Each structure stands twice: as C-alpha cells, then as structure tokens.
Tab-separated table of C-alpha atoms in Angstrom:
chain	number	residue	atom	x	y	z
A	347	UNK	CA	-0.274	0.081	0.175
A	348	UNK	CA	1.252	3.463	-0.894
A	349	UNK	CA	0.572	6.283	1.681
A	350	UNK	CA	0.409	9.993	0.536
A	351	UNK	CA	2.933	11.992	2.587
A	352	UNK	CA	3.849	15.944	2.619
A	353	UNK	CA	7.508	16.256	2.421
A	354	UNK	CA	9.657	19.234	3.987
A	355	UNK	CA	9.189	21.375	0.672
A	356	UNK	CA	5.280	21.064	0.959
A	357	UNK	CA	5.398	19.081	-2.184
A	358	UNK	CA	3.587	15.386	-1.982
A	359	UNK	CA	5.136	11.827	-1.988
A	360	UNK	CA	4.225	8.510	-1.502
A	361	UNK	CA	5.316	6.102	1.295
A	362	UNK	CA	5.428	2.668	-0.101
A	363	UNK	CA	4.810	0.162	2.731
A	364	UNK	CA	6.023	-3.074	1.292
A	365	UNK	CA	9.743	-1.455	0.320
A	366	UNK	CA	9.633	0.786	3.356
A	367	UNK	CA	10.369	3.741	1.651
A	368	UNK	CA	9.205	7.123	0.262
A	369	UNK	CA	9.287	7.572	-3.497
A	370	UNK	CA	11.286	10.687	-2.949
A	371	UNK	CA	13.070	12.528	-0.719
A	372	UNK	CA	11.133	13.340	2.724
A	373	UNK	CA	13.332	16.654	2.742
A	374	UNK	CA	11.221	17.648	-0.337
A	375	UNK	CA	10.101	15.685	-3.332
A	376	UNK	CA	10.041	18.749	-5.805
A	377	UNK	CA	13.292	20.104	-4.716
A	378	UNK	CA	15.052	16.557	-5.213
A	379	UNK	CA	13.817	16.021	-8.516
A	380	UNK	CA	14.830	19.535	-9.907
A	381	UNK	CA	18.037	19.452	-8.108
A	382	UNK	CA	19.159	15.636	-9.070
A	383	UNK	CA	17.230	14.903	-12.485
A	384	UNK	CA	16.316	18.586	-13.905
A	385	UNK	CA	19.314	20.234	-13.439
A	386	UNK	CA	22.107	18.026	-12.927
A	387	UNK	CA	20.511	15.814	-15.787
A	388	UNK	CA	18.541	17.314	-18.328
A	389	UNK	CA	19.615	20.868	-18.412
A	390	UNK	CA	23.224	19.777	-18.207
A	391	UNK	CA	22.866	17.328	-21.105
A	392	UNK	CA	20.870	20.018	-23.449
A	393	UNK	CA	23.497	22.448	-22.536
A	394	UNK	CA	26.394	19.869	-23.126
A	395	UNK	CA	24.938	18.883	-26.602
A	396	UNK	CA	23.372	22.060	-27.863
A	397	UNK	CA	21.028	19.396	-30.005
A	398	UNK	CA	17.019	20.237	-30.102
A	399	UNK	CA	16.436	16.696	-28.979
A	400	UNK	CA	17.237	14.563	-26.207
A	401	UNK	CA	16.523	11.182	-25.108
A	402	UNK	CA	16.021	9.953	-21.239
A	403	UNK	CA	16.139	6.582	-19.643
A	404	UNK	CA	14.650	6.657	-16.420
A	405	UNK	CA	14.967	3.574	-13.842
A	406	UNK	CA	11.704	3.948	-11.516
A	407	UNK	CA	8.862	5.853	-13.026
A	408	UNK	CA	7.027	5.953	-9.760
A	409	UNK	CA	4.839	9.180	-9.407
A	410	UNK	CA	5.816	10.281	-12.800
A	411	UNK	CA	7.348	13.404	-11.405
A	412	UNK	CA	10.498	13.330	-12.826
A	413	UNK	CA	8.770	13.013	-16.133
A	414	UNK	CA	6.412	15.863	-15.614
A	415	UNK	CA	9.072	18.228	-14.842
A	416	UNK	CA	11.389	17.261	-17.805
A	417	UNK	CA	8.527	17.476	-20.325
A	418	UNK	CA	7.491	21.123	-18.882
A	419	UNK	CA	11.407	22.087	-19.366
A	420	UNK	CA	11.834	20.965	-22.869
A	421	UNK	CA	8.295	22.276	-23.897
A	422	UNK	CA	9.422	25.792	-22.378
A	423	UNK	CA	12.640	25.473	-24.854
A	424	UNK	CA	10.610	24.021	-27.708
A	425	UNK	CA	13.081	20.789	-27.384
A	426	UNK	CA	12.104	17.483	-28.545
A	427	UNK	CA	11.880	14.744	-25.583
A	428	UNK	CA	11.649	10.589	-26.046
A	429	UNK	CA	11.616	9.339	-22.645
A	430	UNK	CA	11.487	5.763	-21.923
A	431	UNK	CA	11.043	4.878	-18.242
A	432	UNK	CA	11.203	1.277	-16.355
A	433	UNK	CA	8.728	0.317	-13.752
A	434	UNK	CA	8.254	-3.234	-12.315
A	435	UNK	CA	4.907	-2.042	-10.234
A	436	UNK	CA	3.243	1.268	-11.894
A	437	UNK	CA	0.989	3.167	-9.842
A	438	UNK	CA	-2.871	3.455	-11.005
A	439	UNK	CA	-3.787	6.765	-12.437
A	440	UNK	CA	-5.738	7.474	-9.540
A	441	UNK	CA	-2.665	7.294	-7.158
A	442	UNK	CA	-0.805	9.335	-9.376
A	443	UNK	CA	-3.581	12.039	-9.408
A	444	UNK	CA	-3.177	12.026	-5.795
A	445	UNK	CA	-0.140	13.761	-5.786
A	446	UNK	CA	-1.180	16.953	-6.537
A	447	UNK	CA	1.373	17.588	-8.986
A	448	UNK	CA	-0.332	19.240	-11.768
A	449	UNK	CA	0.562	22.518	-9.575
A	450	UNK	CA	4.147	22.481	-10.649
A	451	UNK	CA	3.931	22.281	-14.697
A	452	UNK	CA	1.050	23.863	-16.972
A	453	UNK	CA	-2.243	22.640	-17.221
A	454	UNK	CA	-1.724	21.157	-20.711
A	455	UNK	CA	0.966	19.175	-19.608
A	456	UNK	CA	-0.478	17.859	-16.794
A	457	UNK	CA	-3.938	16.812	-19.139
A	458	UNK	CA	-1.767	15.546	-21.774
A	459	UNK	CA	0.242	13.286	-19.309
A	460	UNK	CA	-2.634	11.968	-17.124
A	461	UNK	CA	-4.791	11.276	-20.141
A	462	UNK	CA	-2.240	9.052	-21.791
A	463	UNK	CA	-0.572	7.252	-18.951
A	464	UNK	CA	-2.222	3.894	-19.078
A	465	UNK	CA	-1.617	3.767	-22.653
A	466	UNK	CA	2.186	4.502	-22.442
A	467	UNK	CA	2.289	1.299	-20.017
A	468	UNK	CA	1.551	-0.652	-23.409
A	469	UNK	CA	3.606	1.324	-25.856
A	470	UNK	CA	5.074	4.512	-26.964
A	471	UNK	CA	2.446	7.087	-27.093
A	472	UNK	CA	2.829	11.062	-28.070
A	473	UNK	CA	2.105	13.418	-25.372
A	474	UNK	CA	2.497	16.486	-27.276
A	475	UNK	CA	4.217	17.391	-30.811
A	476	UNK	CA	7.438	17.411	-29.191
A	477	UNK	CA	7.004	14.612	-26.347
A	478	UNK	CA	6.528	11.021	-26.498
A	479	UNK	CA	6.375	8.777	-23.428
A	480	UNK	CA	7.025	5.032	-23.002
A	481	UNK	CA	6.895	2.723	-19.624
A	482	UNK	CA	8.081	-0.590	-19.770
A	483	UNK	CA	6.138	-2.621	-17.194
A	484	UNK	CA	9.207	-4.825	-16.308
A	485	UNK	CA	12.068	-5.168	-13.880
A	486	UNK	CA	15.270	-3.553	-15.088
A	487	UNK	CA	17.073	-6.894	-14.732
A	488	UNK	CA	14.629	-8.197	-17.708
A	489	UNK	CA	14.841	-5.204	-19.741
A	490	UNK	CA	16.297	-4.936	-22.921
A	491	UNK	CA	16.103	-2.364	-25.819
A	492	UNK	CA	18.052	-1.567	-28.991
A	493	UNK	CA	17.552	2.100	-28.172
A	494	UNK	CA	20.618	4.158	-26.721
A	495	UNK	CA	19.746	7.257	-24.594
A	496	UNK	CA	21.636	10.463	-23.897
A	497	UNK	CA	20.575	10.560	-20.571
A	498	UNK	CA	19.733	8.006	-17.658
A	499	UNK	CA	17.849	9.013	-14.768
A	500	UNK	CA	18.566	6.318	-12.043
A	501	UNK	CA	15.931	6.882	-9.325
A	502	UNK	CA	15.506	3.427	-8.163
A	503	UNK	CA	14.991	2.849	-4.052
A	504	UNK	CA	18.060	3.240	-1.949
A	505	UNK	CA	20.407	0.250	-1.780
A	506	UNK	CA	19.308	-0.005	2.055
A	507	UNK	CA	15.704	-1.186	0.608
A	508	UNK	CA	16.579	-2.432	-3.133
A	509	UNK	CA	20.049	-3.871	-3.164
A	510	UNK	CA	19.660	-6.079	-5.958
A	511	UNK	CA	19.396	-2.501	-8.083
A	512	UNK	CA	22.838	-1.273	-7.045
A	513	UNK	CA	24.901	-4.266	-7.722
A	514	UNK	CA	28.154	-3.779	-10.377
A	515	UNK	CA	26.339	-6.457	-12.600
A	516	UNK	CA	23.024	-4.269	-12.933
A	517	UNK	CA	24.711	-0.698	-13.045
A	518	UNK	CA	26.563	-2.243	-15.925
A	519	UNK	CA	23.379	-3.425	-17.407
A	520	UNK	CA	21.971	0.151	-17.391
A	521	UNK	CA	24.796	1.905	-18.283
A	522	UNK	CA	24.960	-0.043	-21.633
A	523	UNK	CA	21.847	1.857	-22.827
A	524	UNK	CA	23.652	5.243	-22.601
A	525	UNK	CA	25.387	6.793	-25.659
A	526	UNK	CA	29.196	7.506	-25.565
A	527	UNK	CA	29.201	11.168	-24.290
A	528	UNK	CA	25.829	10.485	-22.331
A	529	UNK	CA	25.139	11.156	-18.666
A	530	UNK	CA	24.637	9.023	-15.641
A	531	UNK	CA	22.859	10.857	-12.900
A	532	UNK	CA	21.391	9.692	-9.619
A	533	UNK	CA	20.896	11.014	-5.808
A	534	UNK	CA	22.762	8.470	-4.690
A	535	UNK	CA	26.794	8.198	-3.957
A	536	UNK	CA	28.873	5.690	-2.450
A	537	UNK	CA	31.924	3.830	-3.021
A	538	UNK	CA	30.675	0.955	-4.479
A	539	UNK	CA	28.611	3.020	-6.970
A	540	UNK	CA	31.519	5.188	-8.162
A	541	UNK	CA	33.660	1.781	-8.645
A	542	UNK	CA	30.736	0.077	-10.704
A	543	UNK	CA	30.383	3.385	-12.872
A	544	UNK	CA	33.759	3.923	-13.487
A	545	UNK	CA	34.606	0.228	-14.360
A	546	UNK	CA	31.810	0.941	-17.260
A	547	UNK	CA	34.339	3.549	-18.969
A	548	UNK	CA	32.346	6.743	-17.274
A	549	UNK	CA	34.028	9.792	-15.711
A	550	UNK	CA	32.684	10.591	-12.565
A	551	UNK	CA	31.623	13.681	-10.742
A	552	UNK	CA	30.527	14.538	-7.246
A	553	UNK	CA	28.234	17.260	-7.117
A	554	UNK	CA	26.356	18.792	-4.006
A	555	UNK	CA	23.083	16.959	-3.194
A	556	UNK	CA	19.642	17.624	-2.769
A	557	UNK	CA	18.281	18.976	0.522
A	558	UNK	CA	19.261	16.057	2.933
A	559	UNK	CA	22.354	14.922	1.297
A	560	UNK	CA	25.694	15.981	1.255
A	561	UNK	CA	26.425	14.718	-2.134
A	562	UNK	CA	25.105	12.954	-5.585
A	563	UNK	CA	26.759	11.205	-8.600
A	564	UNK	CA	26.736	12.599	-11.995
A	565	UNK	CA	29.034	10.525	-14.545
A	566	UNK	CA	29.905	10.800	-18.578
A	567	UNK	CA	30.343	8.031	-20.515
A	568	UNK	CA	33.537	8.014	-22.503
A	569	UNK	CA	33.807	5.082	-24.472
C-alpha cells in the first residue's frame, strides 16, 4: 500500500509500505527532482549537446514527477523529448493524480500526461507534438532495448531497501543503454557505486546533493 505524505518543501510523495521507503526524499520531493534530475541531468545534457532533441531512460517511473518536470522544461525550450522509463510496479492513474503534481507544471502538460498515462504502459505514445513517453512494465533486470539514450535518470529505491538494483552487474546493464558522451545521474553516491560506474568507462563527478544529502553522482560515458 502507498500512503500519501507531505515532504518538507510542501510537495507530496508516497510512502511504499512494502518497500519501506518514500518514492522521493522526505526533505523535499520537488526539490530533489529538480536538483538531481532536471538541473544535473536534463539541463546539463541539453547545454552540453546543444541539440534540439534529447532522449532519457529513467529507472523507476514511480509517481511521474521526473517525467512531468522534464516534459515541462523541454516544452518551454521547444525541445523534443523522447522519454522511456522502467517500472516494475506501475501506480494507478488515480494514485498518481492524488499527488497533486499538476500544480508544478502547465495545465496542458498535466492533462496530456494523465490522459495518456495508461496507454504509455503498453507502448510509446505521443503526449505532445514534441514529447513521447513509454513505460516498460518490467524489472530492470529483464529490460532490453536496442535504443541508446542521452541521459539516464537512476531513481531506484535506495540500496538499503533494494540492494539488487545497485549491484555491479545491474549498474553495468543499465549503463549499456547510454550513448558515448551520455550522462548518468542519480541522487546516491557510494564508493561501490562510483567504482561500478567507473568500471563501465565513465568519468565520475561528485556534486552537492539535494536537501538532506551531502553529495550526489553524475557521470559521463567516455567509451
């Protein structure tokens, strides 16, 4: 069961009783998503490439907050966004709507997302002229694709609660979907994670973390 919870910045998240963890930081769901994934991932990727299109692979779609903010940012710049997420246990449309995330994005963006969410669990859908969304209803371990992505948002539950998603093998599996020059970004940073990512041919960068976290990880694929 998921319990709606308000975080320290006033934005909501869900507490997953089965996993024993919130979907976002209790210090601020909105702040964390913006800091880790939008600022350090999406914005940096767009600035670095100068391209008019960006592709993102997200591990852990959850409530859809990272997608909504990414969608809104790309729409504001008239950039094309191809967004592919992996979610083993998709939330219902009703549960996602309960988060009240519509207050953080333009009305048309929320409306197109919530209307087409269920369809995106089955196949790629166009949520706007410039944005597509596909959510693979599978585990990360079983996920396969021929696509290569510009940015990976690694937003799995923590190593404490889901250690199987932070092994060397699963990190290497995830990194294989990233283009050379692409960006891997996550809220976490540990010695094991840094070594695992570096062994896949990445340059490691430690950045200040979101509220409640001292540091976070950003890495660039060099081979």
